CSV table of C-alpha atoms in Angstrom, one decimal:
chain,number,residue,atom,x,y,z
A,22,UNK,CA,3.3,8.2,29.6
A,23,UNK,CA,4.3,4.8,31.1
A,24,UNK,CA,8.1,4.6,31.8
A,25,UNK,CA,8.1,1.0,30.4
A,26,UNK,CA,6.9,2.5,27.1
A,27,UNK,CA,9.3,5.4,27.1
A,28,UNK,CA,12.1,2.9,27.7
A,29,UNK,CA,11.4,0.8,24.7
A,30,UNK,CA,14.1,1.1,22.1
A,31,UNK,CA,16.1,-0.9,19.6
A,32,UNK,CA,19.5,-0.4,18.1
A,33,UNK,CA,19.6,-0.9,14.4
A,34,UNK,CA,22.7,-2.7,13.2
A,35,UNK,CA,21.7,-4.9,10.2
A,36,UNK,CA,22.8,-2.8,7.3
A,37,UNK,CA,23.5,0.6,5.7
A,38,UNK,CA,22.3,2.3,2.5
A,39,UNK,CA,24.9,4.1,0.4
A,40,UNK,CA,24.5,6.2,-2.7
A,41,UNK,CA,26.9,3.9,-4.6
A,42,UNK,CA,24.6,0.9,-3.9
A,43,UNK,CA,21.4,2.6,-4.9
A,44,UNK,CA,19.7,1.8,-8.2
A,45,UNK,CA,19.3,4.6,-10.8
A,46,UNK,CA,15.6,4.1,-10.8
A,47,UNK,CA,13.5,4.1,-7.6
A,48,UNK,CA,11.4,1.4,-9.0
A,49,UNK,CA,14.5,-0.8,-9.5
A,50,UNK,CA,15.5,0.0,-6.0
A,51,UNK,CA,12.0,-0.9,-4.7
A,52,UNK,CA,12.0,-4.2,-6.6
A,53,UNK,CA,15.4,-5.1,-5.1
A,54,UNK,CA,14.2,-4.4,-1.6
A,55,UNK,CA,10.8,-5.9,-2.1
A,56,UNK,CA,12.4,-9.1,-3.4
A,57,UNK,CA,14.5,-9.2,-0.2
A,58,UNK,CA,11.4,-8.8,1.9
A,59,UNK,CA,9.6,-11.5,-0.1
A,60,UNK,CA,12.6,-13.9,0.4
A,61,UNK,CA,12.8,-13.3,4.1
A,62,UNK,CA,11.0,-15.7,6.4
A,63,UNK,CA,10.9,-12.9,8.9
A,64,UNK,CA,8.5,-10.6,7.0
A,65,UNK,CA,4.9,-11.9,7.3
A,66,UNK,CA,3.2,-9.7,4.7
A,67,UNK,CA,5.8,-7.9,2.6
A,68,UNK,CA,3.1,-6.3,0.5
A,69,UNK,CA,1.3,-4.8,3.5
A,70,UNK,CA,1.5,-0.9,3.4
A,71,UNK,CA,-0.1,2.1,5.2
A,72,UNK,CA,-2.2,4.1,2.8
A,73,UNK,CA,-2.7,7.6,4.0
A,74,UNK,CA,-5.3,9.9,2.4
A,75,UNK,CA,-6.9,13.2,3.3
A,76,UNK,CA,-10.0,15.2,2.7
A,77,UNK,CA,-9.9,18.3,0.5
A,78,UNK,CA,-9.6,20.2,3.9
A,79,UNK,CA,-6.6,18.3,4.9
A,80,UNK,CA,-8.0,15.9,7.5
A,81,UNK,CA,-5.8,12.8,7.3
A,82,UNK,CA,-6.7,9.2,7.8
A,83,UNK,CA,-4.6,6.0,7.5
A,84,UNK,CA,-5.1,2.2,7.2
A,85,UNK,CA,-3.2,-0.9,6.2
A,86,UNK,CA,-3.9,-2.2,2.7
A,87,UNK,CA,-2.2,-4.6,0.4
A,88,UNK,CA,0.0,-3.8,-2.6
A,89,UNK,CA,-1.2,-5.8,-5.6
A,90,UNK,CA,1.1,-4.6,-8.4
A,91,UNK,CA,3.8,-2.1,-9.3
A,92,UNK,CA,5.8,-1.0,-12.3
A,93,UNK,CA,7.4,2.2,-13.6
A,94,UNK,CA,3.9,3.8,-13.7
A,95,UNK,CA,3.2,3.3,-10.0
A,96,UNK,CA,1.8,1.2,-7.2
A,97,UNK,CA,-1.6,-0.6,-7.4
A,98,UNK,CA,-4.1,-1.5,-4.7
A,99,UNK,CA,-7.8,-2.4,-4.8
A,100,UNK,CA,-10.7,-1.3,-2.6
A,101,UNK,CA,-14.4,-0.3,-2.5
A,102,UNK,CA,-14.8,3.1,-4.2
A,103,UNK,CA,-17.5,4.0,-1.8
A,104,UNK,CA,-15.3,3.3,1.3
A,105,UNK,CA,-13.9,6.3,3.3
A,106,UNK,CA,-10.6,6.0,1.5
A,107,UNK,CA,-12.2,5.7,-1.9
A,108,UNK,CA,-14.3,8.9,-1.3
A,109,UNK,CA,-11.2,10.7,0.0
A,110,UNK,CA,-9.1,9.7,-3.0
A,111,UNK,CA,-11.9,10.8,-5.4
A,112,UNK,CA,-12.2,14.1,-3.7
A,113,UNK,CA,-8.4,14.7,-3.2
A,114,UNK,CA,-6.4,12.4,-5.5
A,115,UNK,CA,-3.2,12.3,-3.4
A,116,UNK,CA,-1.9,9.7,-1.1
A,117,UNK,CA,1.2,8.4,0.8
A,118,UNK,CA,2.2,4.8,1.1
A,119,UNK,CA,4.5,3.5,3.8
A,120,UNK,CA,6.1,0.0,3.9
A,121,UNK,CA,7.6,-1.1,7.2
A,122,UNK,CA,9.8,-4.2,7.1
A,123,UNK,CA,10.8,-4.2,10.8
A,124,UNK,CA,13.0,-7.3,10.8
A,125,UNK,CA,15.0,-5.8,8.0
A,126,UNK,CA,15.1,-2.5,9.7
A,127,UNK,CA,13.7,-0.8,6.6
A,128,UNK,CA,11.0,1.6,5.6
A,129,UNK,CA,9.9,2.9,2.1
A,130,UNK,CA,7.8,6.0,1.9
A,131,UNK,CA,6.0,7.0,-1.3
A,132,UNK,CA,4.1,10.1,-2.0
A,133,UNK,CA,2.1,10.8,-5.2
A,134,UNK,CA,-1.1,11.4,-7.1
A,135,UNK,CA,-3.8,8.8,-7.4
A,136,UNK,CA,-6.0,7.6,-10.3
A,137,UNK,CA,-8.3,4.7,-10.9
A,138,UNK,CA,-6.9,1.9,-13.1
A,139,UNK,CA,-8.7,0.7,-16.2
A,140,UNK,CA,-12.0,-1.3,-15.6
A,141,UNK,CA,-10.5,-4.1,-17.6
A,142,UNK,CA,-7.6,-4.4,-15.2
A,143,UNK,CA,-9.9,-4.3,-12.2
A,144,UNK,CA,-12.1,-7.1,-13.8
A,145,UNK,CA,-9.0,-9.3,-14.4
A,146,UNK,CA,-7.7,-8.9,-10.9
A,147,UNK,CA,-11.2,-9.4,-9.3
A,148,UNK,CA,-11.6,-12.8,-11.1
A,149,UNK,CA,-8.2,-13.9,-9.7
A,150,UNK,CA,-9.6,-13.5,-6.1
A,151,UNK,CA,-11.0,-16.4,-4.1
A,152,UNK,CA,-14.7,-16.8,-4.5
A,153,UNK,CA,-15.3,-15.8,-0.8
A,154,UNK,CA,-13.5,-12.5,-1.3
A,155,UNK,CA,-15.5,-11.8,-4.4
A,156,UNK,CA,-18.7,-12.4,-2.6
A,157,UNK,CA,-17.4,-10.3,0.2
A,158,UNK,CA,-16.9,-7.3,-2.1
A,159,UNK,CA,-20.6,-7.4,-2.9
A,160,UNK,CA,-21.6,-8.0,0.7
A,161,UNK,CA,-19.8,-5.2,2.7
A,162,UNK,CA,-21.0,-1.6,2.5
A,163,UNK,CA,-17.5,-0.6,3.5
A,164,UNK,CA,-17.0,2.2,6.0
A,165,UNK,CA,-20.8,2.6,6.6
A,166,UNK,CA,-22.3,2.1,10.0
A,167,UNK,CA,-24.2,-1.1,10.4
A,168,UNK,CA,-26.4,-2.4,13.4
A,169,UNK,CA,-24.4,-5.6,14.0
A,170,UNK,CA,-22.6,-8.4,12.3
A,171,UNK,CA,-25.8,-10.1,11.3
A,172,UNK,CA,-26.2,-7.4,8.7
A,173,UNK,CA,-23.1,-8.9,7.0
A,174,UNK,CA,-24.1,-12.5,7.4
A,175,UNK,CA,-27.6,-11.8,6.0
A,176,UNK,CA,-26.1,-9.9,3.1
A,177,UNK,CA,-23.7,-12.7,2.4
A,178,UNK,CA,-26.4,-15.3,2.4
A,179,UNK,CA,-28.2,-13.2,-0.1
A,180,UNK,CA,-25.2,-12.9,-2.4
A,181,UNK,CA,-24.6,-16.7,-2.2
A,182,UNK,CA,-28.2,-17.1,-3.5
A,183,UNK,CA,-27.8,-14.5,-6.1
A,184,UNK,CA,-24.4,-15.8,-7.5
A,185,UNK,CA,-24.6,-19.6,-7.5
A,186,UNK,CA,-21.6,-21.9,-7.5
A,187,UNK,CA,-21.9,-22.7,-11.2
A,188,UNK,CA,-21.6,-19.1,-12.3
A,189,UNK,CA,-18.7,-16.5,-12.0
A,190,UNK,CA,-19.1,-13.5,-9.6
A,191,UNK,CA,-18.7,-10.4,-11.6
A,192,UNK,CA,-16.8,-7.3,-10.2
A,193,UNK,CA,-19.2,-4.9,-8.5
A,194,UNK,CA,-19.3,-1.4,-10.1
A,195,UNK,CA,-18.3,0.1,-6.8
A,196,UNK,CA,-15.0,-2.0,-6.4
A,197,UNK,CA,-11.7,-1.6,-8.3
A,198,UNK,CA,-8.1,-0.5,-8.4
A,199,UNK,CA,-6.2,2.7,-7.8
A,200,UNK,CA,-2.6,3.5,-9.0
A,201,UNK,CA,-0.4,5.8,-6.9
A,202,UNK,CA,1.9,7.6,-9.4
A,203,UNK,CA,4.8,8.7,-7.2
A,204,UNK,CA,6.7,11.9,-7.3
A,205,UNK,CA,8.8,11.0,-4.2
A,206,UNK,CA,10.1,7.7,-3.0
A,207,UNK,CA,12.3,7.5,0.1
A,208,UNK,CA,14.2,4.5,1.3
A,209,UNK,CA,15.0,4.4,4.9
A,210,UNK,CA,17.6,2.0,6.5
A,211,UNK,CA,18.0,1.9,10.3
A,212,UNK,CA,21.5,2.7,11.6
A,213,UNK,CA,23.1,3.0,15.0
A,214,UNK,CA,22.5,5.9,17.4
A,215,UNK,CA,19.4,6.9,15.4
A,216,UNK,CA,21.7,8.1,12.6
A,217,UNK,CA,19.6,6.4,9.9
A,218,UNK,CA,20.2,6.4,6.2
A,219,UNK,CA,17.6,8.2,4.1
A,220,UNK,CA,17.9,8.2,0.4
A,221,UNK,CA,15.1,10.1,-1.4
A,222,UNK,CA,14.3,10.0,-5.2
A,223,UNK,CA,12.4,13.0,-6.5
A,224,UNK,CA,10.9,13.2,-10.0
A,225,UNK,CA,11.9,16.1,-12.3
A,226,UNK,CA,10.0,18.0,-14.9
A,227,UNK,CA,11.5,15.8,-17.7
A,228,UNK,CA,10.3,12.7,-15.6
A,229,UNK,CA,13.8,11.8,-14.8
A,230,UNK,CA,14.7,11.1,-11.1
A,231,UNK,CA,17.2,12.7,-8.9
A,232,UNK,CA,18.6,11.2,-5.7
A,233,UNK,CA,19.3,13.1,-2.5
A,234,UNK,CA,20.3,12.2,1.0
A,235,UNK,CA,18.1,13.4,3.9
A,236,UNK,CA,19.3,13.8,7.5
A,237,UNK,CA,17.6,11.3,9.9
């Protein structure tokens, strides 16, 4: 390992996270932190999150996707159902989400089960996307091997001919939303000397939430 890499470090001094300040609901706590990230001019994409999935055999994979909605039922994102993550989620409907707001010295870690959202909800969101993004959803055979980029440009040209400017672009049947229904949500606040604050909400059998502190 390069010594310059090994020497990289930052002292976290911005804030603390105390039980007395935490909301009763993890979704209310997420809303409070997400609103702060949205209001900050230091966070470029506050809704960017790492989505971690795994095969039924437990082989993991991770990538950055965008959060497109959340409420007390869970956290929603959209993708191609035939992509690697889509295939893994269908075969093993469990996932983890990680938000990293580095300038705020915060992370949020979410673990839960995954389900497809209603087709009507996917239809509504799809029509809110820019036309180019809608055409892109039809164009890309996501996660499949292609010979070169001309495959995409040729397919895009074909889709532009198929869906003319004066007609809407419908949602492809292979594209839609997933909801992560969490059973664990952890809020991480950086502190001095790597003694970070970690408050973890865990769902109970009666669907209430309990709050515990984890050692850093």
